[in-house]
XYZ file of C-alpha atoms in Angstrom:
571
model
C 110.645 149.902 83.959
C 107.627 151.926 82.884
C 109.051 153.661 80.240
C 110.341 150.340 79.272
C 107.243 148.959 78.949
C 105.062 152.183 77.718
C 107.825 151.748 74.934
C 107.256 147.848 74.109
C 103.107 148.946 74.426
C 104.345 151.669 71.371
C 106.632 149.523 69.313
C 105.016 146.143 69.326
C 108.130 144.525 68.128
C 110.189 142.301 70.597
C 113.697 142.871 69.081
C 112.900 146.279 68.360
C 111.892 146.492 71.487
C 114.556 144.653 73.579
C 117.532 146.466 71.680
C 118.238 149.699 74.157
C 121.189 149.977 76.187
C 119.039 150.680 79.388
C 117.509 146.825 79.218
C 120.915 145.160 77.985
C 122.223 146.584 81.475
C 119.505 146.249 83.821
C 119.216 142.666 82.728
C 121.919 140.808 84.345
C 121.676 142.547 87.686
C 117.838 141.894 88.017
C 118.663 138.069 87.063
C 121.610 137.790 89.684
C 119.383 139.432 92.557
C 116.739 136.955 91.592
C 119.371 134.181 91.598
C 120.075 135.375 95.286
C 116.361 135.314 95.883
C 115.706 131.930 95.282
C 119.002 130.838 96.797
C 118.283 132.122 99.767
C 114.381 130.988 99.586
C 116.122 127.450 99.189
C 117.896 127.897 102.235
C 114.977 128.871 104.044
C 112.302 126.071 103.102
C 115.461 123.647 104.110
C 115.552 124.774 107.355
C 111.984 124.106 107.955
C 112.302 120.854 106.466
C 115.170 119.538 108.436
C 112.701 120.201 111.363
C 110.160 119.150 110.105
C 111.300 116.340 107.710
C 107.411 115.146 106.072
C 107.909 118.915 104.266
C 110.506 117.278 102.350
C 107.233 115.627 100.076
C 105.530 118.832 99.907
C 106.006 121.463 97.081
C 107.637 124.667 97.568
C 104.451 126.872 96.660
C 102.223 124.842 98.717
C 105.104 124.925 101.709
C 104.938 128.770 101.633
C 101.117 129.146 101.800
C 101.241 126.043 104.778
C 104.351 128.790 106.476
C 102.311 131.752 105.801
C 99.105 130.630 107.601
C 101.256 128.446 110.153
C 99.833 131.473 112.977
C 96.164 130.126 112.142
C 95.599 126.499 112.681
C 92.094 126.343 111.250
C 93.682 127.646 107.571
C 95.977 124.451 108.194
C 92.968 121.859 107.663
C 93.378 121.770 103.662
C 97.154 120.805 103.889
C 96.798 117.781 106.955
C 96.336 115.236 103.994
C 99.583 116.283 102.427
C 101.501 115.774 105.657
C 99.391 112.520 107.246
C 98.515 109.094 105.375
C 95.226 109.237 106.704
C 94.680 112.219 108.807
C 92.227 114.894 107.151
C 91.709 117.161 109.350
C 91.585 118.128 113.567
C 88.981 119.149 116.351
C 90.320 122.223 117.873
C 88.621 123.025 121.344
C 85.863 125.115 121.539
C 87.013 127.150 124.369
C 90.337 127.237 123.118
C 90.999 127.328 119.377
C 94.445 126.658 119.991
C 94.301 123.101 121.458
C 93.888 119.979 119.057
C 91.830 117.175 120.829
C 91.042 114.920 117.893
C 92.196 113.727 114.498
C 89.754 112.781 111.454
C 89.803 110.349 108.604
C 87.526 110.843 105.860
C 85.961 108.325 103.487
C 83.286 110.098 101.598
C 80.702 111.818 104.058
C 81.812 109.083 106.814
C 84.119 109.452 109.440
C 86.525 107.658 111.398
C 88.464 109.662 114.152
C 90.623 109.107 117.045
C 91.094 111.379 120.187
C 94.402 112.243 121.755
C 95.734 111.286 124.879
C 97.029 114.877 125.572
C 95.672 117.824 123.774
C 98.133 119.714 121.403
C 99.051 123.190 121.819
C 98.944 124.456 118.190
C 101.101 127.851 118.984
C 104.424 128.825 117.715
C 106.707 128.127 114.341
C 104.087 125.770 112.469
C 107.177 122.822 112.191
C 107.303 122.882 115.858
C 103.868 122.255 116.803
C 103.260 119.732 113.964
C 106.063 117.846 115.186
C 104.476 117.383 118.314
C 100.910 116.384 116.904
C 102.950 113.868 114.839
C 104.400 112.617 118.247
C 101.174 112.818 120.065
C 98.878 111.115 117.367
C 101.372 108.085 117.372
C 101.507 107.750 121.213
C 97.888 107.928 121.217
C 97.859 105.313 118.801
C 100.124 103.255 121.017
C 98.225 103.606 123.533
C 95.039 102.168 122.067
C 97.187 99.433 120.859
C 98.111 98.201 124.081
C 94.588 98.155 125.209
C 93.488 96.542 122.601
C 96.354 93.758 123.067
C 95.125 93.386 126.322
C 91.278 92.905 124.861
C 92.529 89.941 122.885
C 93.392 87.782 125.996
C 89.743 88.007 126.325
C 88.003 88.100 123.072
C 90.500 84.619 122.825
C 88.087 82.947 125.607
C 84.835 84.306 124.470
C 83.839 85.172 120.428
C 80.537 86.007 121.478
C 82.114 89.495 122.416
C 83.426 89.462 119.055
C 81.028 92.002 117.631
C 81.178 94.762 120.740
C 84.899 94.288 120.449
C 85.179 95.185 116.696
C 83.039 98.292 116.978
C 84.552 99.507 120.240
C 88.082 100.268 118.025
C 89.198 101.792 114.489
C 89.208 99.860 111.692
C 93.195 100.201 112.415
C 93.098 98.429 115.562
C 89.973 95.832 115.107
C 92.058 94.223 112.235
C 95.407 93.953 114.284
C 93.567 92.179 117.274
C 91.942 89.890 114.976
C 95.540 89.237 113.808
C 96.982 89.523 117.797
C 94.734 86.829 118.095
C 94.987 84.228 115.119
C 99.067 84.351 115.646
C 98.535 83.898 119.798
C 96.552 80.595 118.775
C 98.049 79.159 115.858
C 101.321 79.741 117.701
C 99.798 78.147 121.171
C 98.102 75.256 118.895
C 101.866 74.552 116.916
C 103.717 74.648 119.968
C 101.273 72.112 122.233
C 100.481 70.059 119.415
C 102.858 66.932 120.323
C 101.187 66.781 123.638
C 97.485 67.918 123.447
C 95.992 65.745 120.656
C 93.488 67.067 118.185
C 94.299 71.370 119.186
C 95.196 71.462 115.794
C 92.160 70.675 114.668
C 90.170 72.936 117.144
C 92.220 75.938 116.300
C 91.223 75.245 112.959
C 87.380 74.746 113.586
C 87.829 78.494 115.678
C 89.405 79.973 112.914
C 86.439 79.408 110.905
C 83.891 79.985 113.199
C 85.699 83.906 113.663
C 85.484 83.414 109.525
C 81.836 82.588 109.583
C 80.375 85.266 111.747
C 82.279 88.149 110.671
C 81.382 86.959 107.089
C 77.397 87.085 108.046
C 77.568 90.359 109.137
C 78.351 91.549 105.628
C 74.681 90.560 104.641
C 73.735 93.382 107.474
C 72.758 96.633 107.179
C 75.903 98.183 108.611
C 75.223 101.739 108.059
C 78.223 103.373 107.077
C 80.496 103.290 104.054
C 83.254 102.894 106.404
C 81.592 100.292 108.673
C 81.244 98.107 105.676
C 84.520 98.531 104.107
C 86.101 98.306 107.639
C 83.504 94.530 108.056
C 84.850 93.791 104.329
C 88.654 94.255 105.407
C 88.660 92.182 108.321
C 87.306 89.065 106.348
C 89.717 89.755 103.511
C 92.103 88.986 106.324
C 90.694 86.571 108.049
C 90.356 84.018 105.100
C 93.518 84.385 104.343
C 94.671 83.402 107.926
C 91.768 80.284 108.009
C 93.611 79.043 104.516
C 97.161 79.593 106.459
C 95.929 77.618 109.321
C 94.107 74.675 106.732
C 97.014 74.067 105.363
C 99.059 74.168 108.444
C 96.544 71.481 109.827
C 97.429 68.852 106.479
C 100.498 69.788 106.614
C 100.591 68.286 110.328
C 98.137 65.149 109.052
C 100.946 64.413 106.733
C 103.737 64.989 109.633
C 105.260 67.561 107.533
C 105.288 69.978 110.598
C 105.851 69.305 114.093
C 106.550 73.160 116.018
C 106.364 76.491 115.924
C 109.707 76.644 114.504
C 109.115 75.287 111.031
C 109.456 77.037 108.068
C 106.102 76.891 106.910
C 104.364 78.438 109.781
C 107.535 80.616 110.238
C 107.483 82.714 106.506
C 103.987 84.199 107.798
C 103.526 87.529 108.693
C 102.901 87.367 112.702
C 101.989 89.610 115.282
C 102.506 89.576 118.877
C 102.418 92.318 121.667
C 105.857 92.609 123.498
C 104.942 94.097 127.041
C 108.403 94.677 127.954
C 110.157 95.814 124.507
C 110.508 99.217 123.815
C 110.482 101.335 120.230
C 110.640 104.811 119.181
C 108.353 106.116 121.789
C 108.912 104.633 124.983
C 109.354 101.642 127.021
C 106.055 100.697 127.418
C 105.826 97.135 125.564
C 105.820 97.230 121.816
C 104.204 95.579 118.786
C 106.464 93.618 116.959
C 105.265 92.209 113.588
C 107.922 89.119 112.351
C 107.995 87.441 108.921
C 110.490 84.677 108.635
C 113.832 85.663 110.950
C 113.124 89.303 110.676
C 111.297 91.488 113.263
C 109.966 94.939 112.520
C 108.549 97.221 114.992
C 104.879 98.911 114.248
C 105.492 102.809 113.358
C 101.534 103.768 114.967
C 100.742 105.529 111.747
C 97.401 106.619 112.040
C 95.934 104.791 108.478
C 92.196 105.286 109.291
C 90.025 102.174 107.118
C 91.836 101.539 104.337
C 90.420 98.017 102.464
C 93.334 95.699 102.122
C 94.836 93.470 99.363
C 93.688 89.907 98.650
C 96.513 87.451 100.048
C 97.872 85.489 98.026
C 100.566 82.817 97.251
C 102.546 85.337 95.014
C 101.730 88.500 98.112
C 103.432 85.817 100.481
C 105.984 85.539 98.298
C 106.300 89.071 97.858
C 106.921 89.660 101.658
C 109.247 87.611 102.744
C 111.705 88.308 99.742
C 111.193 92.723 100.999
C 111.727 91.652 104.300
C 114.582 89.595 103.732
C 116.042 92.989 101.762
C 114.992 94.834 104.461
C 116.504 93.169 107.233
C 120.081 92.921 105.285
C 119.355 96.877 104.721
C 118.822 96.778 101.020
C 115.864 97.868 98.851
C 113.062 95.834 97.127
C 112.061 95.562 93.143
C 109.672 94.750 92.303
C 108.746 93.966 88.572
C 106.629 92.362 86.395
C 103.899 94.152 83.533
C 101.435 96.575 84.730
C 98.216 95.919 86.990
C 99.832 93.086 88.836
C 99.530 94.759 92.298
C 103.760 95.720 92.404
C 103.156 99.321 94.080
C 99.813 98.266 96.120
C 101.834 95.311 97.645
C 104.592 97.669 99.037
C 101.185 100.148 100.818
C 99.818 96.949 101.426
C 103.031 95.527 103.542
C 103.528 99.356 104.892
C 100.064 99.162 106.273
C 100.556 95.818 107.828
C 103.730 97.626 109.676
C 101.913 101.233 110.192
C 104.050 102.708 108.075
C 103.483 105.468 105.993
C 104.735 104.837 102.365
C 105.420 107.500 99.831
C 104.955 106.646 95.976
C 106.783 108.639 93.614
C 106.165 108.800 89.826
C 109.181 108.111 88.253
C 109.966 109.653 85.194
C 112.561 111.342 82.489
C 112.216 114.540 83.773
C 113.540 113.142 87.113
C 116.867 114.911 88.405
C 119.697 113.978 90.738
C 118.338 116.720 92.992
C 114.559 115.724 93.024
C 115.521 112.125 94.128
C 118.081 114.157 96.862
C 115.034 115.785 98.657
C 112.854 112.418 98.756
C 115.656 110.404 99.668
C 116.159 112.760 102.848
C 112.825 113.452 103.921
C 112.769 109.843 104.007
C 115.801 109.121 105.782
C 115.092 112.082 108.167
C 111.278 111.550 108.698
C 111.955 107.147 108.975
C 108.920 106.562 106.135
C 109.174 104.101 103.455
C 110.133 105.385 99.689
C 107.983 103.595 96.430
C 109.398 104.274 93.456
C 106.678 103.836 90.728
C 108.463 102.855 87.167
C 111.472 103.744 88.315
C 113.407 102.203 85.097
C 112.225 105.136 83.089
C 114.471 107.750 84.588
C 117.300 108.632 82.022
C 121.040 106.398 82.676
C 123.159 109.577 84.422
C 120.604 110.090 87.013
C 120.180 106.778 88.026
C 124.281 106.758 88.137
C 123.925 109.629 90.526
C 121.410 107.854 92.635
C 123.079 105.017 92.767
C 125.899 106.621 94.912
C 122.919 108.259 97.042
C 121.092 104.848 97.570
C 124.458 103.461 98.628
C 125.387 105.923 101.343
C 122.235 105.102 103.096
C 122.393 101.605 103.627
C 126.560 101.754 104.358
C 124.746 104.737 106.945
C 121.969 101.641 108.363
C 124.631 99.155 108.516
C 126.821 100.923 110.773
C 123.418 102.323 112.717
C 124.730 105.825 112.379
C 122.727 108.821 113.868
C 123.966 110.703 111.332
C 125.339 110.418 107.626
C 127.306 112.246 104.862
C 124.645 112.367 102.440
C 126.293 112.794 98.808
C 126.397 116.986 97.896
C 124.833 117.709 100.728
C 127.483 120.090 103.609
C 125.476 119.250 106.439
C 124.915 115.627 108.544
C 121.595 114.120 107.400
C 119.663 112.366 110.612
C 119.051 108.816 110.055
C 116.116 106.951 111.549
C 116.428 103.083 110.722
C 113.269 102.385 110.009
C 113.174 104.126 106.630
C 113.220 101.739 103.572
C 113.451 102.202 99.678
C 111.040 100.413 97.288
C 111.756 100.760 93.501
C 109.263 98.817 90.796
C 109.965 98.427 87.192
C 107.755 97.758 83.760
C 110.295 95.347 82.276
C 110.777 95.459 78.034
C 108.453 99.014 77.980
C 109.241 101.056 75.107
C 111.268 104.387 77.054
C 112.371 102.370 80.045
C 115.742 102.195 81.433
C 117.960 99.091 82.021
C 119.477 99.487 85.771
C 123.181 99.985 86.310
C 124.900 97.306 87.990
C 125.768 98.621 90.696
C 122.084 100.601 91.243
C 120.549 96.981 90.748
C 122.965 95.278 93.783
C 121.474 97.546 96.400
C 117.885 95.823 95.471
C 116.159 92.614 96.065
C 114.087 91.575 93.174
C 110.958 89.796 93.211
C 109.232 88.924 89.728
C 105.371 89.810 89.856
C 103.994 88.407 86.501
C 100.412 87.067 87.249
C 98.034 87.532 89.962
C 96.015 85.060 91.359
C 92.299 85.510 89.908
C 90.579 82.344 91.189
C 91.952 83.398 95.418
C 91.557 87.271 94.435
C 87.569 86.110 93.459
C 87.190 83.961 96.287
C 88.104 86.420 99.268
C 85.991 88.995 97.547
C 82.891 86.671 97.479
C 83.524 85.655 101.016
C 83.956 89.458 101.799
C 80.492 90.261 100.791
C 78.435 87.657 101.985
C 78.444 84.235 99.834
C 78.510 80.928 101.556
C 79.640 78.824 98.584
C 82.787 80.969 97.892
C 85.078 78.245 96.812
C 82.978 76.742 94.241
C 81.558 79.861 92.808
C 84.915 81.489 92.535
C 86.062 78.562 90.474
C 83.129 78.736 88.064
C 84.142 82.564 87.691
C 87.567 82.212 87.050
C 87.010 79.472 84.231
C 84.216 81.484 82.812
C 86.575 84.254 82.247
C 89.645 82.546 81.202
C 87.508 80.721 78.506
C 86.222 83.793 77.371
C 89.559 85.401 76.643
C 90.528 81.864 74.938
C 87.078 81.556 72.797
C 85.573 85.304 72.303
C 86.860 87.107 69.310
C 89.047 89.501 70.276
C 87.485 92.856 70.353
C 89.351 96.271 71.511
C 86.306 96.874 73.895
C 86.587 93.674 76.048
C 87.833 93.402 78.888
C 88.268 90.640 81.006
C 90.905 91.742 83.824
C 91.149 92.126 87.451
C 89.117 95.522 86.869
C 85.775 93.812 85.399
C 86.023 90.959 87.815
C 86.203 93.259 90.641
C 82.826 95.461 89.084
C 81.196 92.299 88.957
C 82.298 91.333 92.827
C 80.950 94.835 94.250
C 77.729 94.190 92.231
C 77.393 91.023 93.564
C 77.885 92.167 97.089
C 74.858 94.448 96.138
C 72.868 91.875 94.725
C 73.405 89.325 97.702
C 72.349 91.656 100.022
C 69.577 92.622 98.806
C 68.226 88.644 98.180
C 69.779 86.947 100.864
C 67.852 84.173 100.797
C 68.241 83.049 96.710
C 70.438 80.741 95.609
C 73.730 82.287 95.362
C 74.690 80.133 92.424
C 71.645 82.195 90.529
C 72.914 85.565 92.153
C 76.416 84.995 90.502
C 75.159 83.850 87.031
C 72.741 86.540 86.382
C 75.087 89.170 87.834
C 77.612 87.709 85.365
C 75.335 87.628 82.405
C 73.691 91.459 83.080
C 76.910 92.592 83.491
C 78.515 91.258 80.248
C 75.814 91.055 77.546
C 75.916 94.073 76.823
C 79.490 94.338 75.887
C 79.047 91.188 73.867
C 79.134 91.457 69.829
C 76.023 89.561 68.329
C 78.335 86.226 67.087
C 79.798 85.962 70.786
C 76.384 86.313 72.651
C 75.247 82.893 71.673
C 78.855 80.783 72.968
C 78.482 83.221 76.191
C 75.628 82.368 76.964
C 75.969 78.496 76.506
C 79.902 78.561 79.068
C 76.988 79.967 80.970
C 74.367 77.602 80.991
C 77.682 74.811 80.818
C 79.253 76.316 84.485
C 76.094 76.514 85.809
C 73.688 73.951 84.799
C 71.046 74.483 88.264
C 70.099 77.868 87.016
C 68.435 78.593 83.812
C 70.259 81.708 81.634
């Protein structure tokens, strides 16, 4: 090989170069050992990943460094994001650098972390001991869970412990007591209503009294980035469980509803602690989440504070048609034009579940093999699968996949261990709980029109519009405002007449991406004047933000939908 390459260093030609006997032979044989290189180097990183199935989303570079430094633990701390949803890195022991005591979620320079019940002995093949901090950070997470079911029986009698309670637990765990609790109340109030007169009402009154003083703590000086997004995410919540429960209460006025067993009450998504069910851990009582006739059990991922989606008529919507495909073991689609909230709805109902969900970019480059690996990490590791514009992978793959997708759920509905996955020798392990999510850009130039029988293992649900008007109105409740309703109103028209009466100009833009700017800077400005007129705080936070976007012939009709919307405050 040196003479080889003294002589292409000499000649300067390729073909000149390349035309020698000696290469022509050497060739071949160096490609076929290489061939049985990688082959084997396949083998290998599938091994590792059948015991360790979350490797399966992990590339094969970055799985060799992650095997290579496997004897150190503290080289490991880059790659815990890759593995985790929300874990970022661990506390090893200081007299033992071995042991793992905590995990950590980062958001910025905050923290959020979460001790373990047992300590972790991080010693031996890296997919072993990983495994068992997997295990060990969901039991711990269990754990916490029952305590803080146990809280809520409490916290149910007396809201003035409201506050102490929230900061006590992660943002994780404060949100699902504060939904423990609204389903343990609406449920009590629904079922007692025939013979305790006016607990629908009071139910009501309590679920906007919770509303109310989580809501004025937003105008506080909470410290941390994470306190306040953690404060922020409970409210998002929590007004869309006071609206559930408003209508619940006309609904009864109008003796539309009678018990707990009617629809309307039923198509929620509801929590309840289940002290002598069992799941995947152990028979200690379980948390079972239900929405309409189907009940899923909570996976303990450990999410650390993540904000939350805006509720919504079409997010309702949106859940009960996956977990109707869910429960029948299909897949969900679903579709509609981009920025609509498709992908964040599937997180969003993972989260609800504590389930970690893997997105995947779909695209034409996508092979038969490529969805093979993510399809049995998933199965293996019992995660949920989101397949981002899925319709642009080319028509022989998606043939291919098809047949993959459909060996699955055949494997669910018999609730086989194990399953012949397609081209694969060996049993795959099947947990269950796994779940594919495919979402599609519908009439997008490159895209893909399903096969027939890929589209009958999914459940579609059309996404076309989002809500603005709710989306605006849980935001301003989120950071402070009183006057929510009113004000989000005045937003929402204010924006839709813009897009009807501004000329149109490349530059403007009057989406779910401006309106939220404007939201977080009215947060700001709120809490910095908490005592001015929030109608004021809106319009000049709308006009600031705006003008200067504004060509000269549009400033003028701005300004007057301004001064039109709100007539109290001077533009």
């Amino acid at each position: 090989w040196v003479k080889i390459m003294n002589k292409a260093s000499e000649t300067m030609n390729v073909v000149a170069c390349c035309s020698n006997e000696l290469l022509r032979n050497t060739l071949p044989v160096m490609y076929s050992e290489l061939e049985k290189c990688q082959k084997s180097l396949e083998g290998y990183l599938e091994q590792k990943r059948n015991k360790f199935p979350r490797f399966y989303f992990v590339s094969n570079p970055v799985l060799l460094q992650i095997l290579s430094q496997g004897s150190d633990p503290q080289s490991i701390q880059i790659y815990y994001e890759k593995i985790f949803d929300a874990v970022d890195s661990v506390v090893h022991d200081a007299s033992d650098p071995s042991l793992i005591k905590e995990v950590f979620s980062r958001l910025g320079v905050d923290e959020e972390h979460m001790s373990l019940d047992r300590p972790v002995k991080a010693q031996g093949n890296i997919e072993d001991w990983l495994t068992d901090l997997l295990l060990e950070v969901q039991s711990s997470m269990k754990t916490v869970c029952g305590e803080c079911a146990d809280e809520v029986e409490v916290l149910s009698k007396d809201l003035d412990i409201l506050r102490p309670f929230i900061d006590k637990y992660p943002g994780q765990f404060s949100l699902l007591a504060l939904q423990l609790l609204w389903t343990a109340d609406v449920g009590y109030a629904l079922e007692n209503c025939r013979a305790k007169k006016g607990i629908m009402k009071d139910t009501n009154r309590k679920c906007f009294q919770v509303l109310q003083t989580i809501s004025s703590w937003c105008l506080q000086d909470l410290g941390a980035k994470m306190n306040r997004i953690k404060i922020e995410t409970l409210v998002t919540i929590q007004v869309h469980q006071r609206d559930v429960m408003s209508d619940l209460v006309n609904l009864y006025k109008s003796k539309k509803l009678s018990s707990a067993d009617d629809f309307e009450w039923l198509k929620q998504v509801r929590f309840r602690w289940d002290p002598e069910a069992s799941d995947q851990l152990n028979d200690e009582g379980a948390m079972i989440i239900s929405v309409c006739d189907v009940d899923f059990k909570y996976q303990y991922e450990y999410l650390g504070c993540k904000e939350r989606l805006v509720i919504t008529p079409l997010t309702d919507r949106c859940y009960i048609t996956l977990s109707q495909a869910l429960g029948m073991y299909y897949g969900g689609a679903p579709a509609g034009p981009a920025g609509t909230g498709k992908t964040e709805t599937v997180k969003d109902m993972g989260r609800a579940l504590g389930i970690y969900v893997v997105v995947t970019n779909c695209t034409d480059q996508q092979r038969f093999t490529d969805m093979a690996k993510i399809f049995k990490g998933l199965c293996q590791a019992g995660l949920w699968g989101c397949f981002d514009e899925f319709n642009r992978i080319e028509l022989p793959v998606l043939s291919v996949v098809a047949q993959q997708v459909l060996a699955i759920q055949n494997a669910k509905k018999s609730n086989c261990e194990f399953f012949q996955f397609p081209g694969d020798p060996q049993n795959v392990m099947l947990d269950p709980v796994c779940g594919f999510f495919i979402t599609m850009n519908p009439g997008y130039a490159g895209r893909q029109e399903l096969p027939e029988n890929l589209k009958a293992l999914f459940r579609g649900v059309a996404m076309m519009v989002p809500d603005r008007e709710i989306i605006i109105k849980v935001k301003l409740c989120s950071v402070g405002y009183v006057n929510f309703t009113e004000l989000a109103k005045k937003f929402r028209v204010l924006y839709r007449l813009c897009e009807e009466q501004l000329s149109k100009q490349k530059h403007y833009d009057f989406g779910l991406r401006n309106i939220l700017s404007v939201l977080r800077t009215a947060g700001k400005t709120k809490r910095d004047n908490t005592e001015a007129n929030e109608s004021l705080l809106l319009c000049r936070t709308l006009r600031d933000m705006n003008l200067s976007k504004l060509v000269a012939e549009d400033t003028p009709l701005f300004l007057s939908l301004l001064a039109d919307l709100f007539p109290e405050v001077g533009t």
